[in-house]
Short mmCIF file of C-alpha atoms in Angstrom, two decimals:
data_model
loop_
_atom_site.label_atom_id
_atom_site.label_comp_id
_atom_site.label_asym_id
_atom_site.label_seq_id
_atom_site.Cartn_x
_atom_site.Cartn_y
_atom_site.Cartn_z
CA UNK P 1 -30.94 72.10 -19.67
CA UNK P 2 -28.76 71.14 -16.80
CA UNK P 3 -26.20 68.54 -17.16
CA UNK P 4 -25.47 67.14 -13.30
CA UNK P 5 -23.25 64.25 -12.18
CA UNK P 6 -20.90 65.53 -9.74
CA UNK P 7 -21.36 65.77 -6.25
CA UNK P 8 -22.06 68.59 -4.21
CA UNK P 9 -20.14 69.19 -1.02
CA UNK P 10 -20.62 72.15 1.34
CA UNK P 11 -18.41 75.53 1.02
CA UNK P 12 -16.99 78.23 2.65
CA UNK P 13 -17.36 81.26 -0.35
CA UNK P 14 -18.26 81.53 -3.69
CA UNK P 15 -15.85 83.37 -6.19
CA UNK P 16 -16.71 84.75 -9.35
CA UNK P 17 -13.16 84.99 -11.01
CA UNK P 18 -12.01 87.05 -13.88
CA UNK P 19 -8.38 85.75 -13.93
CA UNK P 20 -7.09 87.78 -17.17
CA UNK P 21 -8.88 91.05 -15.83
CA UNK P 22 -7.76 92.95 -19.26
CA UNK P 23 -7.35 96.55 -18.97
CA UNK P 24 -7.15 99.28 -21.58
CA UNK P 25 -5.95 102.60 -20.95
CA UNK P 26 -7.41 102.41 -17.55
CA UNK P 27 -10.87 100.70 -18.17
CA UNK P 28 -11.56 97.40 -17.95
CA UNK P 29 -12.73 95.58 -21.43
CA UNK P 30 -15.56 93.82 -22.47
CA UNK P 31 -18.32 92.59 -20.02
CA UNK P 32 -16.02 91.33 -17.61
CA UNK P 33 -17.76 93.32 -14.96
CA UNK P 34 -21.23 93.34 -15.85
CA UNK P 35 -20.59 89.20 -15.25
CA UNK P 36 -19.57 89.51 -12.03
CA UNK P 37 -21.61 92.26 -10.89
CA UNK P 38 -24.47 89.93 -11.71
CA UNK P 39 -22.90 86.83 -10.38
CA UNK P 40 -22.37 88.98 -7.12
CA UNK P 41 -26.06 89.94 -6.86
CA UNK P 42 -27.20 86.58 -7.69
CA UNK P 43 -25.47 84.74 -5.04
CA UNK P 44 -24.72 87.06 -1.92
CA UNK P 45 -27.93 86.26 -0.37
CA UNK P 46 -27.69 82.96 0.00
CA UNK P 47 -23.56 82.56 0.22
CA UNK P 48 -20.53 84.75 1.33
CA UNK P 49 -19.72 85.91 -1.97
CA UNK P 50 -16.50 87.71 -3.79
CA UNK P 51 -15.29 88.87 -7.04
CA UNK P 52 -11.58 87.92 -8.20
CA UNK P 53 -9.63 90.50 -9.83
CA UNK P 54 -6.76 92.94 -10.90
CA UNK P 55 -6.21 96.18 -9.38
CA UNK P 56 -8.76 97.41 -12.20
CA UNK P 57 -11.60 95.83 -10.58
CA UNK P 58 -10.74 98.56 -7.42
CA UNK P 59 -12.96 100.99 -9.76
CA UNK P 60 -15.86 98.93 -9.70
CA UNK P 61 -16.36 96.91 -6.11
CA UNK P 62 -15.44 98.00 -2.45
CA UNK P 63 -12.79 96.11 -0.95
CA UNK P 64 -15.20 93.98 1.48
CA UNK P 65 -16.35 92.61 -2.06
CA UNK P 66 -13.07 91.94 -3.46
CA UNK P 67 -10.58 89.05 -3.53
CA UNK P 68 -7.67 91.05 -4.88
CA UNK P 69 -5.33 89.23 -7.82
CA UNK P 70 -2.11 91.08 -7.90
CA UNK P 71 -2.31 92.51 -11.66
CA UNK P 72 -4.00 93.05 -14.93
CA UNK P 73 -3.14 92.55 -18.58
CA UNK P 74 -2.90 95.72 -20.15
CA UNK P 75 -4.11 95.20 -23.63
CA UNK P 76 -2.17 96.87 -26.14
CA UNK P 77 0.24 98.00 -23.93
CA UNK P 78 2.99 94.74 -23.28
CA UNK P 79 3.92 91.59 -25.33
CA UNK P 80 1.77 88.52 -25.29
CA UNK P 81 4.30 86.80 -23.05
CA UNK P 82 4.00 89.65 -20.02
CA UNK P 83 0.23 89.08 -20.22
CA UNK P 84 0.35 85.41 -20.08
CA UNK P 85 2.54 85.41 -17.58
CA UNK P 86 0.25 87.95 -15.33
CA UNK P 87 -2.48 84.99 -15.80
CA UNK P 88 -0.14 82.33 -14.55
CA UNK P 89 0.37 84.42 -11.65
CA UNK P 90 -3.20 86.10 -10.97
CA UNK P 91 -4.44 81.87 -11.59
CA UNK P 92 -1.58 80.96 -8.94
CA UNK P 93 -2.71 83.67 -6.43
CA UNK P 94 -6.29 82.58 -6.55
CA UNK P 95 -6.41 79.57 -6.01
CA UNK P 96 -3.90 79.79 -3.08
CA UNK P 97 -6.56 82.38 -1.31
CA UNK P 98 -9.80 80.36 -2.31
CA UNK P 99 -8.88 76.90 -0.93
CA UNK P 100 -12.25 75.29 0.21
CA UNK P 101 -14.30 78.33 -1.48
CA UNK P 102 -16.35 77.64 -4.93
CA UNK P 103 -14.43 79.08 -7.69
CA UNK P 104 -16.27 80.10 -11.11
CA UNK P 105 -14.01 81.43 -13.83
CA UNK P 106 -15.08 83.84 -16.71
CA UNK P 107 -13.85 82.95 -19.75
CA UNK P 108 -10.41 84.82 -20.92
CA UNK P 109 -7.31 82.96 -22.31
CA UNK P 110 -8.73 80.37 -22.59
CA UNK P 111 -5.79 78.10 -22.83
CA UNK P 112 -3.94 80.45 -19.98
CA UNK P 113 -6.74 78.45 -17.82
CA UNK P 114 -5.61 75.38 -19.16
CA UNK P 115 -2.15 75.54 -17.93
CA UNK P 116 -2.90 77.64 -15.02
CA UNK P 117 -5.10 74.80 -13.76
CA UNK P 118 -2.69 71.97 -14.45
CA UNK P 119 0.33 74.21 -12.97
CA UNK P 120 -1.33 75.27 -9.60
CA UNK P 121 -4.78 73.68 -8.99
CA UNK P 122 -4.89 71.07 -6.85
CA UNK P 123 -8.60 70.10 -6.49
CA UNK P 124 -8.49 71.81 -2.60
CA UNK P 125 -11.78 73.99 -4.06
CA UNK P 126 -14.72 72.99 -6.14
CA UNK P 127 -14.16 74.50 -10.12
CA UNK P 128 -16.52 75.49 -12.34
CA UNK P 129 -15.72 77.37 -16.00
CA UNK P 130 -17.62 80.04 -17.98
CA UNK P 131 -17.01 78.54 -21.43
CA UNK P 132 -19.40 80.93 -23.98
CA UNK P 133 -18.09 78.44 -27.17
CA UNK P 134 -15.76 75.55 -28.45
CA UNK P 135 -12.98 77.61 -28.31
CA UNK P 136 -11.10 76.08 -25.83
CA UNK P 137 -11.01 72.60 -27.71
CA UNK P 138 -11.53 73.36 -31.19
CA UNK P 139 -8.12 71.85 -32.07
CA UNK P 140 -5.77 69.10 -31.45
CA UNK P 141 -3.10 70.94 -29.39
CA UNK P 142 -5.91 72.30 -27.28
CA UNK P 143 -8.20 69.09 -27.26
CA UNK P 144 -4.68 67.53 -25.57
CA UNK P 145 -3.81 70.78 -23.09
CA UNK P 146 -7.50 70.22 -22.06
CA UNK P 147 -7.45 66.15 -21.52
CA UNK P 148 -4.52 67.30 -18.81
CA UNK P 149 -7.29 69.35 -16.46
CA UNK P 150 -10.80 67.86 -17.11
CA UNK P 151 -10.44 65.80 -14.22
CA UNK P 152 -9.95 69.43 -12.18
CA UNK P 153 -13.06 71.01 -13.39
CA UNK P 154 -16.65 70.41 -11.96
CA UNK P 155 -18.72 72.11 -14.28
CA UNK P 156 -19.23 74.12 -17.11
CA UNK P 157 -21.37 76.75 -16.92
CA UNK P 158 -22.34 77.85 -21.44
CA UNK P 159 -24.87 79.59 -23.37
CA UNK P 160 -26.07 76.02 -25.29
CA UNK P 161 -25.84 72.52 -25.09
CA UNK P 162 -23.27 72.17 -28.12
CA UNK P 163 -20.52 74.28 -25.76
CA UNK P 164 -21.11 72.36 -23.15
CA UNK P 165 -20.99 68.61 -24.62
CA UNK P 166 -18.17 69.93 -26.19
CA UNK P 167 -16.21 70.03 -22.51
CA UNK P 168 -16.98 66.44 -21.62
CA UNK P 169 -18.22 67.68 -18.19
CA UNK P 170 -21.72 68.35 -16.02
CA UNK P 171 -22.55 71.51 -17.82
CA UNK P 172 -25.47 74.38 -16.89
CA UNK P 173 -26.99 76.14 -20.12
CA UNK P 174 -27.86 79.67 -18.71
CA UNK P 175 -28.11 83.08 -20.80
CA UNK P 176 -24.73 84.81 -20.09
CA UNK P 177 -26.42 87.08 -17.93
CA UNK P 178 -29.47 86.44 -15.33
CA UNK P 179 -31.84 89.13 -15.27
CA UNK P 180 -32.79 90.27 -11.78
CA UNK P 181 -35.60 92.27 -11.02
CA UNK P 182 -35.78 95.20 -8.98
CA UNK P 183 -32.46 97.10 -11.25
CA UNK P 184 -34.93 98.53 -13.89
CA UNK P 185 -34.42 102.07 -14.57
CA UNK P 186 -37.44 104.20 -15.72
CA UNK P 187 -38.00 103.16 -20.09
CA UNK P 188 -38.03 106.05 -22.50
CA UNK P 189 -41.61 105.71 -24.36
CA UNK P 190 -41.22 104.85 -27.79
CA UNK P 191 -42.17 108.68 -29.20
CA UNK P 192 -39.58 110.04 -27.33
CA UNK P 193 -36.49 107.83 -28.43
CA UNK P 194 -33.78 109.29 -30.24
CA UNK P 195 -32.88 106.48 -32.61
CA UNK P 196 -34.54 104.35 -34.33
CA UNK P 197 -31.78 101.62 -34.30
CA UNK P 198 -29.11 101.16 -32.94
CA UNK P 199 -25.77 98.82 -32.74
CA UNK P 200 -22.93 99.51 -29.91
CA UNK P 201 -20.60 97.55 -28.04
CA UNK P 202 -17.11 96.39 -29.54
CA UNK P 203 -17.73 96.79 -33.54
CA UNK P 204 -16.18 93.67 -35.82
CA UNK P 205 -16.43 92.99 -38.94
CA UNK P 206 -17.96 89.29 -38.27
CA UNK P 207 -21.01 91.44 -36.07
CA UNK P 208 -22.49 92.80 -40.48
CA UNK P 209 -22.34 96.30 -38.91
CA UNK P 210 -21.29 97.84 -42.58
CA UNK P 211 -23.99 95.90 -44.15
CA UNK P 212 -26.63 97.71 -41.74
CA UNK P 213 -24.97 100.96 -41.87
CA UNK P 214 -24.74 100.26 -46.16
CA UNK P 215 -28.62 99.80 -45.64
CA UNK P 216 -30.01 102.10 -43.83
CA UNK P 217 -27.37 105.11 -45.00
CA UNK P 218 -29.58 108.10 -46.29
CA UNK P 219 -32.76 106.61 -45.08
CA UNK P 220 -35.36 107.85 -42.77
CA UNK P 221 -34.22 105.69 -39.90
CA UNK P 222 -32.14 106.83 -37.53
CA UNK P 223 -29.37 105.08 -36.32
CA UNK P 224 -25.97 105.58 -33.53
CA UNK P 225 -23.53 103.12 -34.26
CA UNK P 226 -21.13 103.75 -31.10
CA UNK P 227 -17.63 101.10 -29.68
CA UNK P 228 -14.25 100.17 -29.90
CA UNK P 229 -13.14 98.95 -33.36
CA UNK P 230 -9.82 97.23 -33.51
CA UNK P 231 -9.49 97.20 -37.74
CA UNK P 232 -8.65 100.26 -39.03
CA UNK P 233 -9.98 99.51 -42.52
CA UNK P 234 -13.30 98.68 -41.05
CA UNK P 235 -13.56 101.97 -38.93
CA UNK P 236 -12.63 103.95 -42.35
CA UNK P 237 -15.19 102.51 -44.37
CA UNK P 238 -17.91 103.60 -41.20
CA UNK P 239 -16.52 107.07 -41.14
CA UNK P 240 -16.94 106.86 -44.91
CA UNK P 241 -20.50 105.84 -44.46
CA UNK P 242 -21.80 108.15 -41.72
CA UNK P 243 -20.00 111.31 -43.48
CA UNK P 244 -22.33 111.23 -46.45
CA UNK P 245 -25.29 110.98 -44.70
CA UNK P 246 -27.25 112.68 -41.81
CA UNK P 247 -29.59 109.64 -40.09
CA UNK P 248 -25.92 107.82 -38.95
CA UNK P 249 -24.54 108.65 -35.82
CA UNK P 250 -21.20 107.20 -35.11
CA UNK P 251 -18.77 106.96 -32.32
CA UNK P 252 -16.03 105.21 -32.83
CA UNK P 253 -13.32 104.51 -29.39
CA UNK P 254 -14.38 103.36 -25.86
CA UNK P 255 -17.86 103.80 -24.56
CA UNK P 256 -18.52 104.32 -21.06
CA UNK P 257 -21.12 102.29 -19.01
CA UNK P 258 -23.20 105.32 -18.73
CA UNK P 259 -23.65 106.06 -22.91
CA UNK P 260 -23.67 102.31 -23.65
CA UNK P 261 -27.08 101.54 -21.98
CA UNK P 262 -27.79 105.27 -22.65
CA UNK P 263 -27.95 104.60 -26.67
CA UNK P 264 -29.95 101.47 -25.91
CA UNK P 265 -32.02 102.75 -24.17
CA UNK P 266 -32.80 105.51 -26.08
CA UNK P 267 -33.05 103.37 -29.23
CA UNK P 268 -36.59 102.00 -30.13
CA UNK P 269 -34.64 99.34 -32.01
CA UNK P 270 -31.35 97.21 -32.11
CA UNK P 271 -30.21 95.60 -34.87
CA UNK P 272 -27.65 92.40 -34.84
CA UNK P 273 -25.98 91.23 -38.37
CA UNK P 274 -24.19 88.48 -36.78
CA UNK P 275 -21.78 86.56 -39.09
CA UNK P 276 -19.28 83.91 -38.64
CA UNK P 277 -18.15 83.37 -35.02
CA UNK P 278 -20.15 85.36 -33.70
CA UNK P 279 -23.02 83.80 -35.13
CA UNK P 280 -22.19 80.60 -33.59
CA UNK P 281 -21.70 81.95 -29.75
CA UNK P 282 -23.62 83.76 -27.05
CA UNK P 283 -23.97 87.43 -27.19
CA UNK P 284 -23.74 89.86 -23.85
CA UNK P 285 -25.17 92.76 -26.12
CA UNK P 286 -28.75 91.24 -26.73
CA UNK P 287 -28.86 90.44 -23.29
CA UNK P 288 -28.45 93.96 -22.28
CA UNK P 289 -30.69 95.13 -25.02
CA UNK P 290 -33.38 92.87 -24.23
CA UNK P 291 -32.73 93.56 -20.10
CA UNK P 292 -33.57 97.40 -20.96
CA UNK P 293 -36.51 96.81 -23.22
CA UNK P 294 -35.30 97.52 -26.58
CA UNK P 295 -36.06 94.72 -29.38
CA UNK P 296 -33.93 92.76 -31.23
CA UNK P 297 -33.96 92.65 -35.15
CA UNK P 298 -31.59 90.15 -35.54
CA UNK P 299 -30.37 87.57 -38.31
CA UNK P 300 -30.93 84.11 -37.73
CA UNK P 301 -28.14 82.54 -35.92
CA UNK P 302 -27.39 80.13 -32.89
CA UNK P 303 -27.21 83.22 -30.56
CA UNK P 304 -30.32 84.60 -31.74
CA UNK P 305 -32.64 81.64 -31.08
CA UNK P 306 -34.15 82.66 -28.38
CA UNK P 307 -35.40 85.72 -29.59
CA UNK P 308 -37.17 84.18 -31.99
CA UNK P 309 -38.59 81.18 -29.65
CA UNK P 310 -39.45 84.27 -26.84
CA UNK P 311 -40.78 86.57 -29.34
CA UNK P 312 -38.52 89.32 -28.41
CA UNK P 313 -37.82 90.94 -31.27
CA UNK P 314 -37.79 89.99 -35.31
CA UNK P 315 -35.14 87.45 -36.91
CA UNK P 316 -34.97 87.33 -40.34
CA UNK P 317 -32.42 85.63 -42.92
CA UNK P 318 -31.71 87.79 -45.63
CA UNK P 319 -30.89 91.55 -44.47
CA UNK P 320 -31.19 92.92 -48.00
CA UNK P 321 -34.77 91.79 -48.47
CA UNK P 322 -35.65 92.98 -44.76
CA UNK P 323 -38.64 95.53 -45.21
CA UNK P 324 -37.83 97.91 -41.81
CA UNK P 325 -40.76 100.04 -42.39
CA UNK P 326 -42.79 97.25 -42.06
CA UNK P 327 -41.40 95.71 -38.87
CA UNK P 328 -40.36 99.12 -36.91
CA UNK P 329 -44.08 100.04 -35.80
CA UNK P 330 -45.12 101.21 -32.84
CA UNK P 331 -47.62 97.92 -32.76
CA UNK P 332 -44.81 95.45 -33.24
CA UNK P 333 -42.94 97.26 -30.41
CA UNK P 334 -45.41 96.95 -27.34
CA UNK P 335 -45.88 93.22 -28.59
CA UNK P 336 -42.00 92.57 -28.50
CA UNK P 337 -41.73 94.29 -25.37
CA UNK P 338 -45.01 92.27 -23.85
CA UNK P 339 -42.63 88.76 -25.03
CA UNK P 340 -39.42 91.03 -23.49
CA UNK P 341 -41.38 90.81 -20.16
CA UNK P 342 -42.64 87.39 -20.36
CA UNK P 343 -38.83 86.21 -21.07
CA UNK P 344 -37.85 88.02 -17.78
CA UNK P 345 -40.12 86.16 -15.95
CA UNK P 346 -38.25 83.07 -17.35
CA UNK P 347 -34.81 83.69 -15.58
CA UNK P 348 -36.21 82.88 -12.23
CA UNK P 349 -36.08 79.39 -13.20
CA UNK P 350 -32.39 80.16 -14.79
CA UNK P 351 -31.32 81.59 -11.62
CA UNK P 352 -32.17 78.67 -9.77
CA UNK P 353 -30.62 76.20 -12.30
CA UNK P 354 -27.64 77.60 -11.62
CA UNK P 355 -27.78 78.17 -7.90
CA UNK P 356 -28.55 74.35 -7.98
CA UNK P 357 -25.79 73.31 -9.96
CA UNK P 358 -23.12 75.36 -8.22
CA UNK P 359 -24.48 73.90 -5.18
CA UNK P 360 -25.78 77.04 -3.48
#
């Protein structure tokens, strides 16, 4: 679906912005880059394209790439007001360098934007937000900071219709990611995997990962359960877990690019217990599961859906009732990974969607 009522005017560049560009102890956070890496490949054929960020983004993307912002919020490591100052300034700085250009901003303090827009952006660019749920207008005080900048913003680019009606303006509904062919690397076959599930990527206690580790804890299946996890008592209980029994595999702390897709794509398997929020958003972690040819077992949510209309993997409502042995066959995999393939072939259209509604 692809909301569009504004018109489109020629431009000089396209910008894929990550204003907040959070940083932790030297590495950037979250999927920050893998957005703009794939923004950057998906437009810089047919426009002059950059990516907007800190210092930290130096690590990632030469310099004829870049559209430097002066800092980065070092999470953890200063007070809330140092950080959202460094937005107000990064915001200020960017739109100063990208008059005329087309700006698209990945969602991070979210109200930050807010005020960063109505402080410094003056409509001399076309803007268009990545806006991945409600969050930016799930409450009065922010329902009234965002009445102050819709006019600003051209589009909203979201995972579903509900975000996007939720913004009041021409909205895109594109997967958070667009797969591109051609950056496959070689699959492991299914024999030679070393786990049998896994589940990696920032760890929360909304994402059920204790449920699936309570479940399949001194079972046959193997599992790696590998990211950052910012409540202690949650990381405890894990360590608890994977202690007394020998199929867990757990890494707990930062997880480089490289052993991320690694343990996916050496998993035959992933499982996502989505709960709460994050049942309600989109998910960058399926995405890259699916994008390497691993299966999703999943529980049915909003961000889920389209595994289940694709036939990408198994959904299922009730975890405790979910008969693994059944589903985890060597069978069930080639089929999901036949429907994996299939769904690829779908994001051709999504890629053009959203070249056509960014005006490219």
């Amino acid at each position: 679906y692809c909301n569009m009522k504004h018109d489109i005017t020629p431009m000089n560049r396209i910008i894929i912005a990550d204003i907040k560009s959070p940083c932790l102890n030297g590495r950037s956070t979250g999927h920050y880059f893998t957005v703009a890496q794939n923004y950057y490949e998906l437009f810089c054929s047919h426009v002059k394209t950059h990516v907007a960020g800190g210092p930290i983004y130096d690590t990632r993307f030469t310099a004829g790439q870049m559209l430097r912002l002066p800092y980065n919020c070092l999470l953890m490591c200063e007070p809330s007001w140092k950080s959202k100052l460094k937005y107000l300034m990064n915001a200020r700085a960017l739109f100063c360098q990208a008059k005329g250009d087309t700006i698209v901003v990945q969602q991070g303090g979210v109200l930050s934007s807010f005020i960063a827009i109505a402080l410094f952006y003056h409509r001399k660019s076309r803007l268009f937000l990545i806006q991945y749920s409600r969050e930016g207008v799930d409450s009065c005080g922010k329902r009234w900071l965002y009445r102050l900048v819709k006019h600003k913003i051209d589009g909203v680019v979201c995972p579903n219709e509900m975000v996007g009606e939720a913004y009041g303006r021409p909205f895109c509904v594109v997967p958070d990611y667009i797969y591109l062919d051609g950056n496959d690397i070689p699959d492991v076959s299914y024999k030679d995997k070393k786990y049998d599930v896994c589940f990696v990527g920032r760890i929360e206690e909304e994402k059920g990962v204790l449920d699936v580790a309570h479940k399949l804890a001194g079972t046959s299946r193997s599992m790696i359960i590998a990211g950052k996890v910012r409540d202690e008592d949650l990381a405890a209980k894990l360590e608890q877990i994977a202690s007394s029994c020998k199929n867990i595999e757990l890494h707990i702390g930062y997880v480089s690019d490289e052993n991320y897709y690694g343990y996916i794509r050496n998993s035959r398997f992933c499982i996502l217990n989505y709960q709460g929020e994050y049942s309600r958003r989109s998910s960058g972690v399926v995405l890259d599961t699916i994008f390497n040819n691993v299966p999703v077992i999943g529980k049915h949510c909003k961000a889920l859906d389209f595994i289940h209309d694709f036939g990408c993997g198994y959904i299922y409502d009730d975890l405790y009732s979910l008969d693994l042995d059944t589903i985890m066959t060597e069978q069930n995999y080639d089929i999901y990974l036949h429907n994996i393939a299939l769904y690829k072939q779908k994001h051709v259209e999504y890629a053009e969607k959203l070249m056509k509604f960014l005006g490219l």
